[in-house]
Coordinates of C-alpha atoms in Angstrom, one line a residue:
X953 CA 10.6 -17.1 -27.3
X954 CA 10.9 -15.5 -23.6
X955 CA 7.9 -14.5 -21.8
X956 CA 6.5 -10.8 -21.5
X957 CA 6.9 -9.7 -18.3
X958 CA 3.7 -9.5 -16.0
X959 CA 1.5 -6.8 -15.5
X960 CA 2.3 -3.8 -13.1
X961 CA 0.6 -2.7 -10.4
X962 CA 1.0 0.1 -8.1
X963 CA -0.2 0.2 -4.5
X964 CA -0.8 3.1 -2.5
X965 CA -1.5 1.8 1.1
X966 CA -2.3 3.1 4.3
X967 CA -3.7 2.2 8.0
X968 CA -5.5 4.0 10.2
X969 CA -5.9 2.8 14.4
X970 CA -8.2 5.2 16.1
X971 CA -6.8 5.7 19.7
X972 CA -3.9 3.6 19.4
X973 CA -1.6 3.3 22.4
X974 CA -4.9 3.7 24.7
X975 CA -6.4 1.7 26.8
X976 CA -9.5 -0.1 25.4
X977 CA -10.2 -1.3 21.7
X978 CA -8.3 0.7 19.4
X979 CA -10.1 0.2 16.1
X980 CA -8.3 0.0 13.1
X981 CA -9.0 0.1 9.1
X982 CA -6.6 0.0 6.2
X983 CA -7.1 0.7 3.0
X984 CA -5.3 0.8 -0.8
X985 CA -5.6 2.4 -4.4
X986 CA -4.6 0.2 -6.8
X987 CA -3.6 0.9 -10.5
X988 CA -3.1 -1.1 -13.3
X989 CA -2.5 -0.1 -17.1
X990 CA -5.1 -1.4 -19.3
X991 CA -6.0 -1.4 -23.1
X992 CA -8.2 1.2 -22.3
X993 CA -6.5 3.1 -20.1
X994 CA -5.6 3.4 -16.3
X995 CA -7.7 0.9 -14.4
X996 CA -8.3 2.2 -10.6
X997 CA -9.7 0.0 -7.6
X998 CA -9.8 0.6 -4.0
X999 CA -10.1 -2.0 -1.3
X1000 CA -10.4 -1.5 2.6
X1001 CA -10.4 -3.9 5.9
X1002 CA -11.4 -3.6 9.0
X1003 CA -10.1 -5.0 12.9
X1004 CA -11.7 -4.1 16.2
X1005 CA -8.9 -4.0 18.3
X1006 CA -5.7 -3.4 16.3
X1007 CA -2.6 -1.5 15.9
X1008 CA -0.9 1.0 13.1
X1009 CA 1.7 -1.8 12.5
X1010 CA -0.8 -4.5 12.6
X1011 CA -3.0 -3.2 10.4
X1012 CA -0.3 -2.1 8.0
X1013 CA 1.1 -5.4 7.8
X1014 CA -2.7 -6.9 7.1
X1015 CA -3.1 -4.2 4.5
X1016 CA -0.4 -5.5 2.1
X1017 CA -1.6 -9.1 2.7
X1018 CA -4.8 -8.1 1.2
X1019 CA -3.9 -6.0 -1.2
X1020 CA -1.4 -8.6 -2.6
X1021 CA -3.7 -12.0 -1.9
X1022 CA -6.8 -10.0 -3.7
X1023 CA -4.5 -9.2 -6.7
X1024 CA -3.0 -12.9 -6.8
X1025 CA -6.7 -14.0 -7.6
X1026 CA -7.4 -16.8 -10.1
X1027 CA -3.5 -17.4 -9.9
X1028 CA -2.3 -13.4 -11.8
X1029 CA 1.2 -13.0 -10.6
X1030 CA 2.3 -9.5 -11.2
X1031 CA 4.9 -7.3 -11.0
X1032 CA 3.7 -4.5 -7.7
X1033 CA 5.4 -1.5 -6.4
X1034 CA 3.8 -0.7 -2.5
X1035 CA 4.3 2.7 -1.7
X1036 CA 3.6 3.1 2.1
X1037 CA 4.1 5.6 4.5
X1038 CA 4.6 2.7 7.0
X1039 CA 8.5 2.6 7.5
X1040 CA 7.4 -0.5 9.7
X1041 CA 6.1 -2.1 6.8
X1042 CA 8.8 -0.9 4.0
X1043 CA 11.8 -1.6 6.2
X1044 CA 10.5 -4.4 7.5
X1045 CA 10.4 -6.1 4.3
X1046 CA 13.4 -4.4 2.5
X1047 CA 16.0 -4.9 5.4
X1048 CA 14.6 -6.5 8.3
X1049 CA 13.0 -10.1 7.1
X1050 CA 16.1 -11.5 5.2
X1051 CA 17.7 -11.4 8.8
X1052 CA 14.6 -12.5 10.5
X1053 CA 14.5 -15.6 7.9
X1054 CA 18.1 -16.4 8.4
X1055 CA 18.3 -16.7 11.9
X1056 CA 15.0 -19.3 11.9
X1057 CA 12.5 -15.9 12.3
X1058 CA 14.2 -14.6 15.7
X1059 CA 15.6 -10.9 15.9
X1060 CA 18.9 -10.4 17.5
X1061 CA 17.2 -9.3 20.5
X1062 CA 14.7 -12.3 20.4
X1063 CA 10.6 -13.0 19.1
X1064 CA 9.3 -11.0 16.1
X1065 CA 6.4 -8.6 16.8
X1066 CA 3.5 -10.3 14.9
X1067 CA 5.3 -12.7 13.5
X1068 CA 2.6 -14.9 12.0
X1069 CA 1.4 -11.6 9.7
X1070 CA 5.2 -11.2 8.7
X1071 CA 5.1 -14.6 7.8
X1072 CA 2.0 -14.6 5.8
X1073 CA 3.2 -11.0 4.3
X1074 CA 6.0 -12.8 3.3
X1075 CA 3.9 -15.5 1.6
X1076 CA 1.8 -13.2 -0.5
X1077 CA 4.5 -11.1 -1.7
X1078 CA 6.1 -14.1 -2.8
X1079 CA 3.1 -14.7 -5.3
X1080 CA 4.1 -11.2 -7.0
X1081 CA 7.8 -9.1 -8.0
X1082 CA 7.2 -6.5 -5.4
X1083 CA 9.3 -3.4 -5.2
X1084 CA 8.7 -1.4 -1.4
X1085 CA 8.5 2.4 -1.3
X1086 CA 8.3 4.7 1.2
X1087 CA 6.4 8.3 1.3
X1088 CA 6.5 10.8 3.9
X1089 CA 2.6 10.5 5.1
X1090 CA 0.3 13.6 5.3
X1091 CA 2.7 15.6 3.0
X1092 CA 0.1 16.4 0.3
X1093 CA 1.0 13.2 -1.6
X1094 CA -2.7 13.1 -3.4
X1095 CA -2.4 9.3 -3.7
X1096 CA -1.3 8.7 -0.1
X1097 CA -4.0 11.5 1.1
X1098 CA -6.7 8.9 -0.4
X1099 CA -5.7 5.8 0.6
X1100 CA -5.7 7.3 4.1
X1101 CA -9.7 8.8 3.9
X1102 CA -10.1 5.2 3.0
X1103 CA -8.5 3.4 6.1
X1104 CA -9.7 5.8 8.2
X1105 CA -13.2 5.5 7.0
X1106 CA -12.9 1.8 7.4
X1107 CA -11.9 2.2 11.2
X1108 CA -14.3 4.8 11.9
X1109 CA -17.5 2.6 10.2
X1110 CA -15.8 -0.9 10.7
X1111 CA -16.2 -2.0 7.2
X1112 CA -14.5 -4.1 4.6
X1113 CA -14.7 -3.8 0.9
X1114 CA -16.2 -6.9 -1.1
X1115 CA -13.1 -7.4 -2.6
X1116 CA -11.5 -5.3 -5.0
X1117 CA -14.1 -2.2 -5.4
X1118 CA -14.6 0.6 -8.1
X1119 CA -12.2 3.3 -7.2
X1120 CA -13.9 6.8 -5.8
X1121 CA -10.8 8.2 -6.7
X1122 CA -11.6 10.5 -9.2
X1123 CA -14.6 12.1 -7.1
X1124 CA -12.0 12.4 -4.2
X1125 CA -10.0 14.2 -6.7
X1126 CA -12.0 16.6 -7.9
X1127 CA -13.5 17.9 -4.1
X1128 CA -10.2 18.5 -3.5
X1129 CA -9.5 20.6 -6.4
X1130 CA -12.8 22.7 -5.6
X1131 CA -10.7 23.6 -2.8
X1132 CA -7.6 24.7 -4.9
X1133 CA -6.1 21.3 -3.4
X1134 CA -4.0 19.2 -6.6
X1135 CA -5.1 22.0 -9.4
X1136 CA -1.7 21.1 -11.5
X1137 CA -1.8 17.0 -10.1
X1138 CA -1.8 15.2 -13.0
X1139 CA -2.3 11.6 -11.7
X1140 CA -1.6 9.9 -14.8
X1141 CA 1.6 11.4 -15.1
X1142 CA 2.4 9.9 -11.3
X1143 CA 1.3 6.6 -12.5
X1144 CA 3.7 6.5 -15.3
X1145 CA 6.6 7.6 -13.2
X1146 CA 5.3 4.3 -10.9
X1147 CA 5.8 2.2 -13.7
X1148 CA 9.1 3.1 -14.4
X1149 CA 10.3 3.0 -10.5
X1150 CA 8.3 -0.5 -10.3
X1151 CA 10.2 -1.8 -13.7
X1152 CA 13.7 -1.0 -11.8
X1153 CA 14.2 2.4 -14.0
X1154 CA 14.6 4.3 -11.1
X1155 CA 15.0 3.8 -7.4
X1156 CA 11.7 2.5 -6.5
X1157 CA 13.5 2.8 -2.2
X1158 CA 14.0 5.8 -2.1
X1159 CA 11.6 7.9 0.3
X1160 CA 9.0 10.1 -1.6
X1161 CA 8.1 13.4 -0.9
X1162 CA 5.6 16.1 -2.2

């Protein structure tokens, strides 16, 4: 008798670097909503990091390394879909590492940028089946929209979750639509089209817009 599949788990990720490309520290947060299908329902957690002196791709890079070490805990391998509106991050990982790896982790041109967090990136993704996806950032994606308040809130206070946290999600939600932001968003419904891009029903590459 074959094995069910794993679990899925969707990622929405985002980084934040406050002054980045300035002189000085540039600090920087990042910052997830994660989603998983329970028994009971639709099971939503947020995490959130911190850095002093970082940069967007840095901190993106870091991100998914936490996101996907916190949800390997006590040894759960899952099946994750990452949407990102880091094309750093999603190309990186869907096109530019195989080359990196084959040619002993040089570029064409020469060193990898951060090569030790594409490394360990690399590492914790291989503890899951992760599928990369790519949304155009501040386009009213609701999910997107969150996970950046939370990475930017991490940079501005330098904090870092205690692991994986209870979700404010909902409350984010709902001050939006007080505004007549999301009225008809059903995020369920978005989380169910997840599923089926992260279980290969769909083209989980393809870039996402609003």
């Amino acid at each position: 008798m074959s094995a069910s599949p794993p679990p899925i788990a969707v990622l929405h990720l985002d980084e934040s670097c406050l002054g980045n490309g300035r002189d000085g520290a540039t600090p920087g947060g990042a910052a997830g909503l994660i989603e998983i299908r329970t028994k009971s329902g639709i099971e939503r957690r947020d995490f959130f990091i911190h850095a002093p002196d970082t940069t967007n791709n840095r901190m993106a890079l870091a991100g998914a390394i936490a996101a996907l070490q916190l949800l390997a805990g006590k040894g759960r391998r899952l099946r994750v879909r990452i949407i990102s509106d880091s094309e750093y991050l999603v190309k990186g990982m869907g096109e530019w590492v195989p080359g990196w790896i084959a040619r002993g982790w040089k570029r064409k041109g020469g060193s990898v940028e951060n090569l030790e967090l594409w490394q360990t990136l690399v590492m914790s993704a291989g503890k899951h089946e992760v599928r990369w996806s790519w949304v155009r950032g501040h386009q009213g994606h609701a999910k997107n929209e969150y996970a950046n308040d939370l990475a930017v809130k991490a940079a501005t206070e330098q904090i870092t979750s205690a692991g994986i946290v209870e979700s404010g999600f909902p409350e984010w939600l709902a001050e939006k639509r007080k505004r007549g932001l999301y009225v008809d968003y059903d995020p369920d419904a978005a989380f169910a089209e997840d599923e089926r891009a992260a279980r290969g029903e769909r083209a989980a590459d393809q870039p996402r817009h609003s």
